[in-house]
Tab-separated table of C-alpha atoms in Angstrom:
chain	number	residue	atom	x	y	z
A	1322	UNK	CA	-108.613	-107.905	52.820
A	1323	UNK	CA	-108.543	-106.042	56.113
A	1324	UNK	CA	-110.594	-102.873	56.589
A	1325	UNK	CA	-107.418	-100.745	56.677
A	1326	UNK	CA	-106.093	-102.357	53.474
A	1327	UNK	CA	-109.462	-101.877	51.764
A	1328	UNK	CA	-109.536	-98.200	52.782
A	1329	UNK	CA	-106.001	-97.707	51.486
A	1330	UNK	CA	-106.973	-99.303	48.152
A	1331	UNK	CA	-110.012	-96.993	47.860
A	1332	UNK	CA	-107.908	-93.914	48.700
A	1333	UNK	CA	-105.198	-94.947	46.226
A	1334	UNK	CA	-107.775	-95.346	43.455
A	1335	UNK	CA	-109.201	-91.901	44.278
A	1336	UNK	CA	-105.711	-90.381	44.162
A	1337	UNK	CA	-104.912	-92.034	40.825
A	1338	UNK	CA	-108.103	-90.576	39.321
A	1339	UNK	CA	-106.364	-87.216	39.724
A	1340	UNK	CA	-103.396	-88.348	37.611
A	1341	UNK	CA	-104.296	-87.345	34.059
A	1342	UNK	CA	-102.751	-89.637	31.444
A	1343	UNK	CA	-102.647	-89.830	27.673
A	1344	UNK	CA	-104.735	-92.648	26.240
A	1345	UNK	CA	-103.141	-95.236	23.980
A	1346	UNK	CA	-104.267	-98.388	22.265
A	1347	UNK	CA	-101.829	-101.286	22.557
A	1348	UNK	CA	-102.000	-103.569	19.519
A	1349	UNK	CA	-100.393	-106.858	18.562
A	1350	UNK	CA	-100.994	-110.041	16.611
A	1351	UNK	CA	-100.940	-113.414	18.351
A	1352	UNK	CA	-101.809	-116.840	16.980
A	1353	UNK	CA	-103.292	-115.239	13.861
A	1354	UNK	CA	-105.545	-112.807	15.732
A	1355	UNK	CA	-105.317	-109.034	15.975
A	1356	UNK	CA	-105.602	-107.804	19.564
A	1357	UNK	CA	-106.148	-104.292	20.915
A	1358	UNK	CA	-106.515	-102.748	24.368
A	1359	UNK	CA	-106.986	-99.147	25.489
A	1360	UNK	CA	-104.522	-98.186	28.220
A	1361	UNK	CA	-103.104	-95.300	30.195
A	1362	UNK	CA	-100.416	-97.267	32.065
A	1363	UNK	CA	-97.726	-96.701	29.427
A	1364	UNK	CA	-94.678	-94.524	29.974
A	1365	UNK	CA	-91.190	-93.846	28.657
A	1366	UNK	CA	-88.344	-95.819	30.195
A	1367	UNK	CA	-85.110	-94.825	28.488
A	1368	UNK	CA	-83.750	-93.049	25.420
A	1369	UNK	CA	-80.584	-95.183	25.376
A	1370	UNK	CA	-81.875	-97.580	24.228
A	1371	UNK	CA	-85.235	-96.100	23.239
A	1372	UNK	CA	-87.750	-97.995	25.344
A	1373	UNK	CA	-91.029	-97.774	27.227
A	1374	UNK	CA	-93.083	-99.624	29.823
A	1375	UNK	CA	-96.574	-101.009	29.253
A	1376	UNK	CA	-98.598	-102.362	32.175
A	1377	UNK	CA	-101.205	-105.000	31.294
A	1378	UNK	CA	-103.707	-106.609	33.642
A	1379	UNK	CA	-103.422	-110.403	33.770
A	1380	UNK	CA	-107.150	-110.676	32.981
A	1381	UNK	CA	-106.883	-108.684	29.716
A	1382	UNK	CA	-107.316	-110.690	26.515
A	1383	UNK	CA	-104.044	-109.206	25.192
A	1384	UNK	CA	-102.038	-110.390	28.231
A	1385	UNK	CA	-101.184	-113.831	26.800
A	1386	UNK	CA	-99.705	-112.204	23.685
A	1387	UNK	CA	-97.548	-109.889	25.789
A	1388	UNK	CA	-96.460	-112.776	28.007
A	1389	UNK	CA	-95.459	-114.694	24.844
A	1390	UNK	CA	-93.223	-111.740	23.854
A	1391	UNK	CA	-95.225	-110.708	20.785
A	1392	UNK	CA	-94.032	-107.429	19.257
A	1393	UNK	CA	-96.519	-104.618	19.760
A	1394	UNK	CA	-97.452	-101.066	18.856
A	1395	UNK	CA	-98.351	-98.199	21.164
A	1396	UNK	CA	-100.857	-96.018	19.307
A	1397	UNK	CA	-101.020	-92.615	21.021
A	1398	UNK	CA	-104.558	-91.332	20.548
A	1399	UNK	CA	-105.728	-87.865	19.556
A	1400	UNK	CA	-108.761	-86.322	21.203
A	1401	UNK	CA	-110.781	-87.300	18.101
A	1402	UNK	CA	-110.270	-90.998	18.963
A	1403	UNK	CA	-112.528	-91.216	22.014
A	1404	UNK	CA	-114.863	-93.681	20.259
A	1405	UNK	CA	-111.924	-96.000	19.523
A	1406	UNK	CA	-110.687	-95.721	23.116
A	1407	UNK	CA	-114.094	-96.814	24.365
A	1408	UNK	CA	-114.299	-99.684	21.863
A	1409	UNK	CA	-110.877	-100.967	22.907
A	1410	UNK	CA	-111.547	-100.254	26.568
A	1411	UNK	CA	-114.137	-102.988	26.830
A	1412	UNK	CA	-117.156	-101.737	24.893
A	1413	UNK	CA	-116.605	-104.511	22.312
A	1414	UNK	CA	-114.374	-107.582	22.260
A	1415	UNK	CA	-111.945	-109.277	19.880
A	1416	UNK	CA	-111.860	-108.436	16.182
A	1417	UNK	CA	-114.822	-106.041	16.611
A	1418	UNK	CA	-112.375	-103.565	18.145
A	1419	UNK	CA	-110.944	-103.069	14.638
A	1420	UNK	CA	-114.322	-102.470	12.929
A	1421	UNK	CA	-113.876	-98.679	13.159
A	1422	UNK	CA	-110.778	-96.582	12.526
A	1423	UNK	CA	-108.010	-96.562	9.908
A	1424	UNK	CA	-106.245	-99.783	10.936
A	1425	UNK	CA	-103.283	-100.984	8.893
A	1426	UNK	CA	-100.435	-103.446	9.427
A	1427	UNK	CA	-96.664	-103.182	9.507
A	1428	UNK	CA	-94.702	-106.414	9.788
A	1429	UNK	CA	-97.925	-108.119	10.901
A	1430	UNK	CA	-98.567	-105.655	13.746
A	1431	UNK	CA	-101.838	-103.720	13.512
A	1432	UNK	CA	-101.576	-99.954	13.987
A	1433	UNK	CA	-103.881	-96.947	13.806
A	1434	UNK	CA	-102.746	-94.906	10.803
A	1435	UNK	CA	-104.019	-91.552	12.087
A	1436	UNK	CA	-102.848	-91.919	15.688
A	1437	UNK	CA	-100.714	-89.028	16.942
A	1438	UNK	CA	-97.840	-91.480	17.067
A	1439	UNK	CA	-97.242	-95.171	16.489
A	1440	UNK	CA	-94.414	-96.621	18.521
A	1441	UNK	CA	-93.476	-100.101	17.315
A	1442	UNK	CA	-91.756	-102.237	19.931
A	1443	UNK	CA	-89.968	-105.517	20.391
A	1444	UNK	CA	-91.214	-107.131	23.595
A	1445	UNK	CA	-87.890	-107.057	25.448
A	1446	UNK	CA	-88.553	-108.018	29.068
A	1447	UNK	CA	-91.121	-108.201	31.817
A	1448	UNK	CA	-91.810	-108.538	35.483
A	1449	UNK	CA	-95.000	-109.202	37.369
A	1450	UNK	CA	-96.475	-107.344	40.295
A	1451	UNK	CA	-99.891	-107.988	41.789
A	1452	UNK	CA	-102.561	-108.046	39.117
A	1453	UNK	CA	-100.319	-106.798	36.288
A	1454	UNK	CA	-97.427	-107.624	34.034
A	1455	UNK	CA	-95.013	-104.777	33.327
A	1456	UNK	CA	-93.541	-105.179	29.844
A	1457	UNK	CA	-90.483	-103.437	28.405
A	1458	UNK	CA	-90.918	-102.343	24.813
A	1459	UNK	CA	-87.657	-101.715	22.958
A	1460	UNK	CA	-88.597	-99.178	20.287
A	1461	UNK	CA	-87.929	-100.406	16.748
A	1462	UNK	CA	-89.743	-97.724	14.737
A	1463	UNK	CA	-91.831	-94.574	15.210
A	1464	UNK	CA	-94.384	-92.828	12.974
A	1465	UNK	CA	-95.819	-89.369	13.743
A	1466	UNK	CA	-99.078	-87.913	12.425
A	1467	UNK	CA	-100.797	-84.538	12.760
A	1468	UNK	CA	-100.562	-82.007	15.530
A	1469	UNK	CA	-100.271	-82.717	19.244
A	1470	UNK	CA	-103.846	-82.955	20.529
A	1471	UNK	CA	-103.868	-85.875	22.987
A	1472	UNK	CA	-106.853	-87.717	24.334
A	1473	UNK	CA	-106.530	-87.543	28.119
A	1474	UNK	CA	-108.164	-89.744	30.747
A	1475	UNK	CA	-108.722	-88.318	34.234
A	1476	UNK	CA	-111.353	-88.867	36.920
A	1477	UNK	CA	-112.848	-91.732	34.861
A	1478	UNK	CA	-113.544	-89.396	31.897
A	1479	UNK	CA	-112.027	-88.621	28.538
A	1480	UNK	CA	-110.987	-85.034	27.888
A	1481	UNK	CA	-109.027	-83.432	25.101
A	1482	UNK	CA	-106.032	-81.179	25.154
A	1483	UNK	CA	-104.665	-78.811	22.552
A	1484	UNK	CA	-101.114	-77.597	22.847
A	1485	UNK	CA	-100.332	-74.286	21.175
A	1486	UNK	CA	-97.132	-74.357	19.200
């Protein structure tokens, strides 16, 4: 990588640290194993049809399941879920990611029962760019829980938010 390209990459990373994002845990089941990954690169795509985008690094253990078109769930975390975000963000691996939290299953897909929202998706398309796959989730079901108090990630830290209603 050239010096200019390296500097641009460093500046881009610094800029993205200023983009606060809600934290989610992506979950799926693949070849008999439950998989989970904390993420912030998830966003809405369309309401007609209801759909979203999930970006997954090719090196993530969950990537093979997404590439194989496994259905998945986007578990939108509350600020009380910081411990789970850290566990699924690399603190522990594999099945150990499910050792804490109220994990249940719907149609074989693991989900966090007390997440702010669970968005169940059919894996409906993908494209690849650089280090990541960008996967289209066609929403098949949604569950809502509690008040809106998202766990936010910004500047490499977790922070909470409370929205007055």
